[in-house]
PDB file of C-alpha atoms in Angstrom:
ATOM      1  CA  MET A   5      -0.030  -0.051   0.141  1.00  0.00           C
ATOM      2  CA  TYR A   6       2.937   2.568   0.987  1.00  0.00           C
ATOM      3  CA  LEU A   7       4.646   1.583  -1.939  1.00  0.00           C
ATOM      4  CA  LEU A   8       1.800   2.093  -4.349  1.00  0.00           C
ATOM      5  CA  ILE A   9       1.526   5.569  -2.715  1.00  0.00           C
ATOM      6  CA  TYR A  10       4.992   6.274  -3.470  1.00  0.00           C
ATOM      7  CA  THR A  11       4.642   5.423  -6.907  1.00  0.00           C
ATOM      8  CA  LEU A  12       2.032   7.441  -7.279  1.00  0.00           C
ATOM      9  CA  TYR A  13       3.610   9.947  -5.409  1.00  0.00           C
ATOM     10  CA  ILE A  14       6.782   9.651  -8.529  1.00  0.00           C
ATOM     11  CA  ILE A  15       4.615   9.392 -11.207  1.00  0.00           C
ATOM     12  CA  ARG A  16       3.293  13.148 -10.656  1.00  0.00           C
ATOM     13  CA  HIS A  17       6.476  14.298  -9.334  1.00  0.00           C
ATOM     14  CA  ILE A  18       7.621  13.645 -12.720  1.00  0.00           C
ATOM     15  CA  HIS A  19       4.721  14.844 -14.781  1.00  0.00           C
ATOM     16  CA  TYR A  20       5.341  18.012 -12.812  1.00  0.00           C
ATOM     17  CA  THR A  21       8.832  18.300 -13.711  1.00  0.00           C
ATOM     18  CA  ALA A  22       8.143  17.665 -17.328  1.00  0.00           C
ATOM     19  CA  ASN A  23       5.425  20.445 -17.555  1.00  0.00           C
ATOM     20  CA  VAL A  24       7.788  22.532 -15.915  1.00  0.00           C
ATOM     21  CA  VAL A  25      10.278  21.621 -18.675  1.00  0.00           C
ATOM     22  CA  LEU A  26       8.047  22.457 -20.924  1.00  0.00           C
ATOM     23  CA  TRP A  27       7.450  25.842 -20.131  1.00  0.00           C
ATOM     24  CA  GLY A  28      11.254  26.888 -20.358  1.00  0.00           C
ATOM     25  CA  ASN A  29      10.621  29.943 -17.944  1.00  0.00           C
ATOM     26  CA  CYS A  30       9.046  28.118 -15.033  1.00  0.00           C
ATOM     27  CA  TYR A  31      12.274  25.901 -15.415  1.00  0.00           C
ATOM     28  CA  LEU A  32      14.452  28.592 -15.203  1.00  0.00           C
ATOM     29  CA  ILE A  33      12.802  30.582 -12.191  1.00  0.00           C
ATOM     30  CA  TYR A  34      12.316  27.465  -9.906  1.00  0.00           C
ATOM     31  CA  LEU A  35      16.412  26.515 -11.002  1.00  0.00           C
ATOM     32  CA  ILE A  36      17.350  30.016  -9.460  1.00  0.00           C
ATOM     33  CA  TYR A  37      15.139  29.626  -6.700  1.00  0.00           C
ATOM     34  CA  ILE A  38      16.313  26.433  -5.901  1.00  0.00           C
ATOM     35  CA  ILE A  39      20.250  28.009  -6.522  1.00  0.00           C
ATOM     36  CA  TYR A  40      19.354  30.863  -3.836  1.00  0.00           C
ATOM     37  CA  VAL A  41      17.780  28.539  -1.680  1.00  0.00           C
ATOM     38  CA  ILE A  42      20.987  26.168  -1.402  1.00  0.00           C
ATOM     39  CA  ASN A  43      23.378  29.551  -1.625  1.00  0.00           C
ATOM     40  CA  ILE A  44      21.350  30.435   1.884  1.00  0.00           C
ATOM     41  CA  THR A  45      21.468  27.370   3.483  1.00  0.00           C
ATOM     42  CA  MET A  46      25.577  27.177   2.702  1.00  0.00           C
ATOM     43  CA  LYS A  47      25.688  30.619   4.181  1.00  0.00           C
ATOM     44  CA  LEU A  48      23.875  29.531   7.420  1.00  0.00           C
ATOM     45  CA  PHE A  49      25.895  26.508   7.391  1.00  0.00           C
ATOM     46  CA  ILE A  50      29.182  28.145   7.106  1.00  0.00           C
ATOM     47  CA  SER A  51      28.050  30.925   9.776  1.00  0.00           C
ATOM     48  CA  LYS A  52      27.593  28.103  12.608  1.00  0.00           C
ATOM     49  CA  LEU A  53      30.092  26.329  11.869  1.00  0.00           C
ATOM     50  CA  SER A  54      32.893  29.546  12.172  1.00  0.00           C
ATOM     51  CA  GLU A  55      30.674  30.482  15.513  1.00  0.00           C
ATOM     52  CA  GLN A  56      31.210  26.731  16.554  1.00  0.00           C
ATOM     53  CA  TYR A  57      35.240  26.822  15.736  1.00  0.00           C
ATOM     54  CA  LEU A  58      35.650  30.469  16.949  1.00  0.00           C
ATOM     55  CA  PHE A  59      34.021  29.327  20.541  1.00  0.00           C
ATOM     56  CA  GLN A  60      36.062  25.923  20.977  1.00  0.00           C
ATOM     57  CA  ASN A  61      39.589  28.046  20.432  1.00  0.00           C
TER      58      ASN A  61
END
């Protein structure tokens, strides 16, 4: 049962991705958004690491 739901989710995700690819503009915006989120996450992660490092020394 769980596997069926998971498969449906994957199919829906692939369908959504296909739709996004069809609209090139939307895909570009989606890509920029992902890069932006990763960038913020990395900055937060690095600042946390540097805080820990400074705290230890």
